C-alpha cells in the first residue's frame, strides 16, 4: 500500500530551468512532509521540510508548496543546476510524538537530470 | 563525527546463506531505522528501534531480524537469504524523542545481491 505517490519517475531539465516534482498522500494524519536528496552511491539527506500549518516554504532555490485540501505537496527547484542532478524523495510522517516514532513513508522517487 | 556508518558496503550471497549488516552511529541518537531501497518503490521501512534493547516491525519485516544491544549499534540479520532480498539497505538514525519532527540521518548503504 503506497500512501505517498510521487511523480514524475524521471525528469530532464535544462540548466537554469525550473524542476517540479509532485507528491500526493492519503493519510490525513500526516503532519510533517520532508524532501530528501540522494546522490549516486550515497544515502538520502534531508533537503527541506514543511508542516501543514503553512502553504509554502522556501530555502534558497528550493521551495515546497503545500495544498492541504488537495492532500498534495510539491518541490520546486528554481534555476536548476547540473549539481542538482540526483534522486529526490518526498516523504510524510505523523511526527515523533506518541507511537509514530518519526517513521517516514516515502514516495517512489524522482531521478532528476539537469543538462548543462 | 563519522555520523552513520554501515558495513559491509557490498555483499553477494547465495540463496539460503545468512548474514548480518551492521549500522553504527556516533550522534547519541535514540531512534534507529533499517530501510530497503528498490527501483520505483522508494525506501521502505523494515524494522526500527526507539532505544537500546527495543525493536519493532516496519512495513516489510518478513525475512529479517534485528537487534539493538547497544545504543549506538543496530544490526539487521538475514537468516536465509532469498533473491527477493536483493536490494540496497540503508540505516538511519534520528534525534532523541521529545522533538516533534526528527530529521533522519542516513548511512551510505549496503548493496546486497542474492543469487
Short mmCIF file of N, CA, C and O in Angstrom, two decimals, chain A residues 36 43-46 104 106, chain B residues 3-6 27 33 35 43 90-93 104-109:
data_model
loop_
_atom_site.label_atom_id
_atom_site.label_comp_id
_atom_site.label_asym_id
_atom_site.label_seq_id
_atom_site.Cartn_x
_atom_site.Cartn_y
_atom_site.Cartn_z
N UNK A 36 13.90 14.51 0.63
CA UNK A 36 15.26 14.04 0.75
C UNK A 36 15.92 14.02 -0.62
O UNK A 36 15.27 13.73 -1.64
N UNK A 43 23.72 7.90 0.76
CA UNK A 43 22.43 7.80 1.41
C UNK A 43 21.64 9.09 1.23
O UNK A 43 22.20 10.14 0.94
N UNK A 44 20.31 9.02 1.39
CA UNK A 44 19.50 10.24 1.29
C UNK A 44 19.87 11.23 2.39
O UNK A 44 20.31 10.85 3.48
N UNK A 45 19.66 12.51 2.10
CA UNK A 45 19.91 13.57 3.07
C UNK A 45 18.76 14.56 3.01
O UNK A 45 18.25 14.87 1.93
N UNK A 46 18.36 15.04 4.18
CA UNK A 46 17.25 15.99 4.24
C UNK A 46 17.58 17.26 3.47
O UNK A 46 18.62 17.87 3.67
N UNK A 104 8.98 7.44 8.66
CA UNK A 104 8.69 8.12 7.40
C UNK A 104 8.11 7.15 6.39
O UNK A 104 8.55 6.01 6.28
N UNK A 106 7.86 6.99 2.40
CA UNK A 106 8.49 7.64 1.26
C UNK A 106 7.69 7.47 -0.02
O UNK A 106 7.00 6.45 -0.21
N UNK B 3 29.13 10.15 11.91
CA UNK B 3 27.72 10.10 11.57
C UNK B 3 27.20 8.68 11.64
O UNK B 3 27.39 7.98 12.63
N UNK B 4 26.58 8.23 10.55
CA UNK B 4 26.05 6.88 10.46
C UNK B 4 26.93 6.08 9.50
O UNK B 4 27.13 6.50 8.36
N UNK B 5 27.46 4.97 9.97
CA UNK B 5 28.29 4.12 9.12
C UNK B 5 27.65 2.75 8.99
O UNK B 5 26.94 2.29 9.90
N UNK B 6 27.90 2.11 7.86
CA UNK B 6 27.34 0.78 7.59
C UNK B 6 28.44 -0.13 7.07
O UNK B 6 29.27 0.29 6.28
N UNK B 27 26.11 9.80 17.14
CA UNK B 27 25.41 11.05 17.42
C UNK B 27 24.51 10.95 18.65
O UNK B 27 23.71 11.86 18.92
N UNK B 33 16.71 3.11 12.33
CA UNK B 33 15.81 2.51 11.34
C UNK B 33 16.60 1.73 10.31
O UNK B 33 17.71 2.10 9.96
N UNK B 35 16.00 0.51 6.30
CA UNK B 35 15.18 0.61 5.10
C UNK B 35 15.80 -0.25 4.00
O UNK B 35 16.99 -0.50 3.98
N UNK B 43 11.96 4.12 -0.52
CA UNK B 43 12.54 3.45 0.64
C UNK B 43 11.40 2.89 1.49
O UNK B 43 10.44 3.59 1.78
N UNK B 90 19.62 0.68 3.71
CA UNK B 90 20.05 1.90 4.38
C UNK B 90 19.65 1.88 5.85
O UNK B 90 18.53 1.50 6.20
N UNK B 91 20.57 2.32 6.66
CA UNK B 91 20.32 2.54 8.07
C UNK B 91 20.18 4.04 8.28
O UNK B 91 20.82 4.84 7.59
N UNK B 92 19.34 4.42 9.23
CA UNK B 92 19.18 5.83 9.56
C UNK B 92 19.02 5.97 11.07
O UNK B 92 18.64 5.01 11.76
N UNK B 93 19.30 7.15 11.57
CA UNK B 93 19.09 7.42 12.98
C UNK B 93 18.52 8.82 13.14
O UNK B 93 18.63 9.66 12.23
N UNK B 104 15.98 12.45 9.96
CA UNK B 104 16.68 11.18 9.93
C UNK B 104 17.99 11.34 9.17
O UNK B 104 18.03 11.94 8.09
N UNK B 105 19.06 10.81 9.74
CA UNK B 105 20.38 10.85 9.12
C UNK B 105 20.69 9.45 8.60
O UNK B 105 20.65 8.48 9.36
N UNK B 106 21.04 9.37 7.33
CA UNK B 106 21.21 8.08 6.68
C UNK B 106 22.69 7.71 6.54
O UNK B 106 23.56 8.57 6.37
N UNK B 107 22.94 6.41 6.57
CA UNK B 107 24.26 5.88 6.25
C UNK B 107 24.43 5.78 4.75
O UNK B 107 23.51 6.08 3.98
N UNK B 108 25.61 5.32 4.29
CA UNK B 108 25.92 5.26 2.86
C UNK B 108 25.31 4.06 2.14
O UNK B 108 25.36 4.00 0.91
N UNK B 109 24.76 3.12 2.87
CA UNK B 109 24.09 1.99 2.24
C UNK B 109 24.95 0.76 2.08
O UNK B 109 26.19 0.82 2.07
#
